[in-house]
Amino acid sequence: MVRQDELTMIEQTLAAIDTGSEPCLTLRQKFPHLAWICCDASDMTHTPFRRFGQFDLHLLDCGDQCAQITNDPRRASGIVLAKRSAMS
């Protein structure tokens, strides 16, 4: 489960991150209980759960045999952080 306060902290972290830094490493360290996948936004076909600056945030449900994207924070056990290019 991804709590609302965690989503707020993720948003604050992304807002404060230097564009040259590694956001996934920072977020993995701050939220080690969540699975993190980082990719380019062009790799994702789903509508993001939220958008924070240059990042799209997708919730990942790893509860069944196959991981899948969800829009339900109660089912989410991970996050896909997709970075949009400057052109997006």
Short mmCIF file of N, CA and C in Angstrom, two decimals:
data_model
loop_
_atom_site.label_atom_id
_atom_site.label_comp_id
_atom_site.label_asym_id
_atom_site.label_seq_id
_atom_site.Cartn_x
_atom_site.Cartn_y
_atom_site.Cartn_z
N MET A 1 0.84 -1.18 0.00
CA MET A 1 0.00 0.00 0.00
C MET A 1 0.89 1.25 0.00
N VAL A 2 0.54 2.19 -0.84
CA VAL A 2 1.22 3.48 -0.86
C VAL A 2 0.29 4.49 -0.21
N ARG A 3 0.72 5.02 0.93
CA ARG A 3 -0.11 5.96 1.68
C ARG A 3 -0.06 7.36 1.07
N GLN A 4 -1.09 8.15 1.35
CA GLN A 4 -1.15 9.52 0.84
C GLN A 4 0.03 10.34 1.32
N ASP A 5 0.45 10.17 2.56
CA ASP A 5 1.59 10.94 3.05
C ASP A 5 2.87 10.55 2.32
N GLU A 6 2.98 9.29 1.90
CA GLU A 6 4.15 8.87 1.13
C GLU A 6 4.12 9.52 -0.26
N LEU A 7 2.95 9.58 -0.88
CA LEU A 7 2.83 10.25 -2.18
C LEU A 7 3.23 11.71 -2.07
N THR A 8 2.85 12.35 -0.98
CA THR A 8 3.22 13.75 -0.75
C THR A 8 4.74 13.87 -0.59
N MET A 9 5.34 12.97 0.17
CA MET A 9 6.80 13.01 0.36
C MET A 9 7.54 12.70 -0.94
N ILE A 10 6.99 11.80 -1.76
CA ILE A 10 7.60 11.51 -3.06
C ILE A 10 7.56 12.75 -3.94
N GLU A 11 6.41 13.43 -3.95
CA GLU A 11 6.27 14.66 -4.72
C GLU A 11 7.27 15.71 -4.25
N GLN A 12 7.41 15.88 -2.96
CA GLN A 12 8.36 16.86 -2.41
C GLN A 12 9.80 16.49 -2.76
N THR A 13 10.10 15.21 -2.71
CA THR A 13 11.45 14.75 -3.05
C THR A 13 11.75 15.03 -4.52
N LEU A 14 10.80 14.71 -5.40
CA LEU A 14 11.01 14.95 -6.82
C LEU A 14 11.14 16.44 -7.13
N ALA A 15 10.39 17.26 -6.42
CA ALA A 15 10.46 18.71 -6.64
C ALA A 15 11.82 19.28 -6.23
N ALA A 16 12.46 18.64 -5.24
CA ALA A 16 13.72 19.13 -4.72
C ALA A 16 14.94 18.52 -5.40
N ILE A 17 14.72 17.51 -6.23
CA ILE A 17 15.85 16.79 -6.83
C ILE A 17 16.50 17.61 -7.93
N ASP A 18 17.81 17.62 -7.89
CA ASP A 18 18.62 18.26 -8.92
C ASP A 18 18.50 17.42 -10.20
N THR A 19 18.35 18.07 -11.34
CA THR A 19 18.14 17.34 -12.59
C THR A 19 19.30 16.42 -12.94
N GLY A 20 20.47 16.66 -12.40
CA GLY A 20 21.62 15.80 -12.67
C GLY A 20 21.74 14.64 -11.71
N SER A 21 20.89 14.56 -10.72
CA SER A 21 20.99 13.49 -9.73
C SER A 21 20.23 12.25 -10.17
N GLU A 22 20.28 11.23 -9.36
CA GLU A 22 19.61 9.97 -9.63
C GLU A 22 18.36 9.87 -8.75
N PRO A 23 17.19 10.25 -9.27
CA PRO A 23 15.99 10.24 -8.43
C PRO A 23 15.62 8.86 -7.93
N CYS A 24 15.84 7.83 -8.72
CA CYS A 24 15.47 6.48 -8.26
C CYS A 24 16.30 6.05 -7.06
N LEU A 25 17.57 6.34 -7.09
CA LEU A 25 18.43 5.99 -5.96
C LEU A 25 17.96 6.71 -4.70
N THR A 26 17.68 7.99 -4.82
CA THR A 26 17.20 8.78 -3.68
C THR A 26 15.89 8.21 -3.14
N LEU A 27 14.95 7.92 -4.04
CA LEU A 27 13.64 7.42 -3.62
C LEU A 27 13.73 6.00 -3.05
N ARG A 28 14.58 5.16 -3.60
CA ARG A 28 14.78 3.81 -3.05
C ARG A 28 15.31 3.88 -1.62
N GLN A 29 16.20 4.83 -1.38
CA GLN A 29 16.76 5.00 -0.03
C GLN A 29 15.71 5.52 0.94
N LYS A 30 14.86 6.44 0.49
CA LYS A 30 13.84 7.02 1.36
C LYS A 30 12.65 6.09 1.60
N PHE A 31 12.35 5.25 0.61
CA PHE A 31 11.18 4.37 0.67
C PHE A 31 11.59 2.94 0.32
N PRO A 32 12.41 2.30 1.17
CA PRO A 32 12.93 0.97 0.84
C PRO A 32 11.87 -0.13 0.83
N HIS A 33 10.72 0.11 1.41
CA HIS A 33 9.65 -0.90 1.45
C HIS A 33 8.87 -0.96 0.13
N LEU A 34 9.11 0.00 -0.77
CA LEU A 34 8.44 0.00 -2.06
C LEU A 34 9.38 -0.51 -3.15
N ALA A 35 8.83 -1.25 -4.10
CA ALA A 35 9.60 -1.65 -5.28
C ALA A 35 9.66 -0.43 -6.21
N TRP A 36 10.81 -0.18 -6.81
CA TRP A 36 10.99 0.97 -7.70
C TRP A 36 11.48 0.51 -9.06
N ILE A 37 10.84 0.98 -10.09
CA ILE A 37 11.28 0.77 -11.47
C ILE A 37 11.39 2.15 -12.09
N CYS A 38 12.51 2.42 -12.72
CA CYS A 38 12.71 3.71 -13.37
C CYS A 38 12.90 3.48 -14.86
N CYS A 39 12.25 4.34 -15.64
CA CYS A 39 12.33 4.19 -17.09
C CYS A 39 12.03 5.53 -17.75
N ASP A 40 12.11 5.54 -19.06
CA ASP A 40 11.74 6.70 -19.83
C ASP A 40 10.22 6.68 -20.01
N ALA A 41 9.59 7.83 -19.99
CA ALA A 41 8.13 7.90 -20.12
C ALA A 41 7.65 7.30 -21.44
N SER A 42 8.49 7.33 -22.46
CA SER A 42 8.10 6.77 -23.75
C SER A 42 7.96 5.25 -23.69
N ASP A 43 8.47 4.62 -22.63
CA ASP A 43 8.34 3.18 -22.46
C ASP A 43 6.99 2.78 -21.87
N MET A 44 6.24 3.74 -21.38
CA MET A 44 4.96 3.46 -20.71
C MET A 44 3.79 3.77 -21.64
N THR A 45 2.79 2.88 -21.63
CA THR A 45 1.59 3.10 -22.44
C THR A 45 0.39 3.49 -21.58
N HIS A 46 0.49 3.31 -20.27
CA HIS A 46 -0.61 3.63 -19.36
C HIS A 46 -0.62 5.13 -19.02
N THR A 47 -1.78 5.62 -18.70
CA THR A 47 -1.92 6.98 -18.20
C THR A 47 -1.32 7.02 -16.79
N PRO A 48 -0.48 8.00 -16.50
CA PRO A 48 0.13 8.05 -15.17
C PRO A 48 -0.90 8.29 -14.06
N PHE A 49 -0.59 7.76 -12.88
CA PHE A 49 -1.40 8.02 -11.70
C PHE A 49 -1.29 9.49 -11.32
N ARG A 50 -0.06 9.99 -11.37
CA ARG A 50 0.22 11.41 -11.08
C ARG A 50 1.40 11.86 -11.92
N ARG A 51 1.50 13.17 -12.08
CA ARG A 51 2.65 13.78 -12.75
C ARG A 51 3.28 14.76 -11.79
N PHE A 52 4.58 14.64 -11.62
CA PHE A 52 5.34 15.53 -10.75
C PHE A 52 6.49 16.12 -11.57
N GLY A 53 6.40 17.38 -11.93
CA GLY A 53 7.47 17.99 -12.70
C GLY A 53 7.71 17.23 -13.98
N GLN A 54 8.92 16.74 -14.17
CA GLN A 54 9.26 16.01 -15.39
C GLN A 54 9.06 14.49 -15.25
N PHE A 55 8.38 14.06 -14.19
CA PHE A 55 8.18 12.64 -13.94
C PHE A 55 6.71 12.23 -13.96
N ASP A 56 6.46 11.07 -14.54
CA ASP A 56 5.16 10.42 -14.45
C ASP A 56 5.28 9.31 -13.42
N LEU A 57 4.30 9.21 -12.56
CA LEU A 57 4.31 8.21 -11.51
C LEU A 57 3.20 7.20 -11.78
N HIS A 58 3.57 5.93 -11.89
CA HIS A 58 2.63 4.84 -12.09
C HIS A 58 2.70 3.94 -10.87
N LEU A 59 1.58 3.49 -10.38
CA LEU A 59 1.55 2.59 -9.23
C LEU A 59 1.65 1.15 -9.73
N LEU A 60 2.42 0.35 -9.02
CA LEU A 60 2.68 -1.02 -9.41
C LEU A 60 2.10 -1.98 -8.39
N ASP A 61 1.24 -2.87 -8.86
CA ASP A 61 0.63 -3.90 -8.01
C ASP A 61 1.40 -5.19 -8.24
N CYS A 62 2.13 -5.62 -7.23
CA CYS A 62 2.94 -6.83 -7.32
C CYS A 62 2.31 -7.98 -6.55
N GLY A 63 1.04 -7.85 -6.18
CA GLY A 63 0.38 -8.82 -5.32
C GLY A 63 0.03 -10.14 -5.98
N ASP A 64 -0.24 -10.15 -7.27
CA ASP A 64 -0.58 -11.37 -7.97
C ASP A 64 0.68 -11.98 -8.57
N GLN A 65 0.51 -13.01 -9.35
CA GLN A 65 1.67 -13.65 -9.96
C GLN A 65 2.39 -12.73 -10.94
N CYS A 66 1.66 -11.85 -11.59
CA CYS A 66 2.25 -10.91 -12.54
C CYS A 66 2.06 -9.49 -12.04
N ALA A 67 3.12 -8.71 -12.09
CA ALA A 67 3.01 -7.31 -11.70
C ALA A 67 2.19 -6.57 -12.75
N GLN A 68 1.43 -5.59 -12.30
CA GLN A 68 0.61 -4.81 -13.22
C GLN A 68 0.45 -3.39 -12.70
N ILE A 69 0.14 -2.48 -13.61
CA ILE A 69 -0.12 -1.08 -13.24
C ILE A 69 -1.51 -0.99 -12.64
N THR A 70 -1.64 -0.21 -11.57
CA THR A 70 -2.93 0.01 -10.92
C THR A 70 -3.09 1.50 -10.63
N ASN A 71 -4.30 1.93 -10.45
CA ASN A 71 -4.56 3.30 -10.01
C ASN A 71 -5.05 3.32 -8.57
N ASP A 72 -4.96 2.18 -7.90
CA ASP A 72 -5.43 2.05 -6.53
C ASP A 72 -4.23 2.00 -5.57
N PRO A 73 -3.97 3.09 -4.84
CA PRO A 73 -2.84 3.11 -3.92
C PRO A 73 -2.90 2.00 -2.86
N ARG A 74 -4.10 1.51 -2.54
CA ARG A 74 -4.22 0.43 -1.55
C ARG A 74 -3.67 -0.89 -2.07
N ARG A 75 -3.66 -1.06 -3.38
CA ARG A 75 -3.13 -2.29 -3.99
C ARG A 75 -1.66 -2.17 -4.37
N ALA A 76 -1.15 -0.96 -4.40
CA ALA A 76 0.21 -0.71 -4.88
C ALA A 76 1.27 -1.14 -3.87
N SER A 77 2.28 -1.80 -4.38
CA SER A 77 3.43 -2.15 -3.55
C SER A 77 4.73 -1.66 -4.17
N GLY A 78 4.59 -0.90 -5.23
CA GLY A 78 5.74 -0.35 -5.90
C GLY A 78 5.35 0.79 -6.80
N ILE A 79 6.37 1.41 -7.37
CA ILE A 79 6.17 2.59 -8.21
C ILE A 79 7.06 2.51 -9.44
N VAL A 80 6.48 2.87 -10.57
CA VAL A 80 7.25 3.06 -11.79
C VAL A 80 7.41 4.56 -11.95
N LEU A 81 8.65 5.00 -11.95
CA LEU A 81 8.95 6.41 -12.13
C LEU A 81 9.45 6.60 -13.55
N ALA A 82 8.65 7.28 -14.36
CA ALA A 82 8.97 7.45 -15.78
C ALA A 82 9.33 8.91 -16.03
N LYS A 83 10.53 9.13 -16.51
CA LYS A 83 10.99 10.50 -16.75
C LYS A 83 10.60 10.92 -18.16
N ARG A 84 9.95 12.08 -18.24
CA ARG A 84 9.58 12.64 -19.53
C ARG A 84 10.75 13.47 -20.06
N SER A 85 10.93 13.43 -21.36
CA SER A 85 11.97 14.25 -21.97
C SER A 85 11.50 15.70 -21.97
N ALA A 86 12.38 16.59 -22.23
CA ALA A 86 12.04 18.02 -22.26
C ALA A 86 11.02 18.31 -23.34
N MET A 87 10.91 17.45 -24.34
CA MET A 87 10.00 17.66 -25.46
C MET A 87 8.58 17.20 -25.12
N SER A 88 8.39 16.42 -24.05
CA SER A 88 7.06 15.85 -23.71
C SER A 88 6.15 16.87 -23.09
#
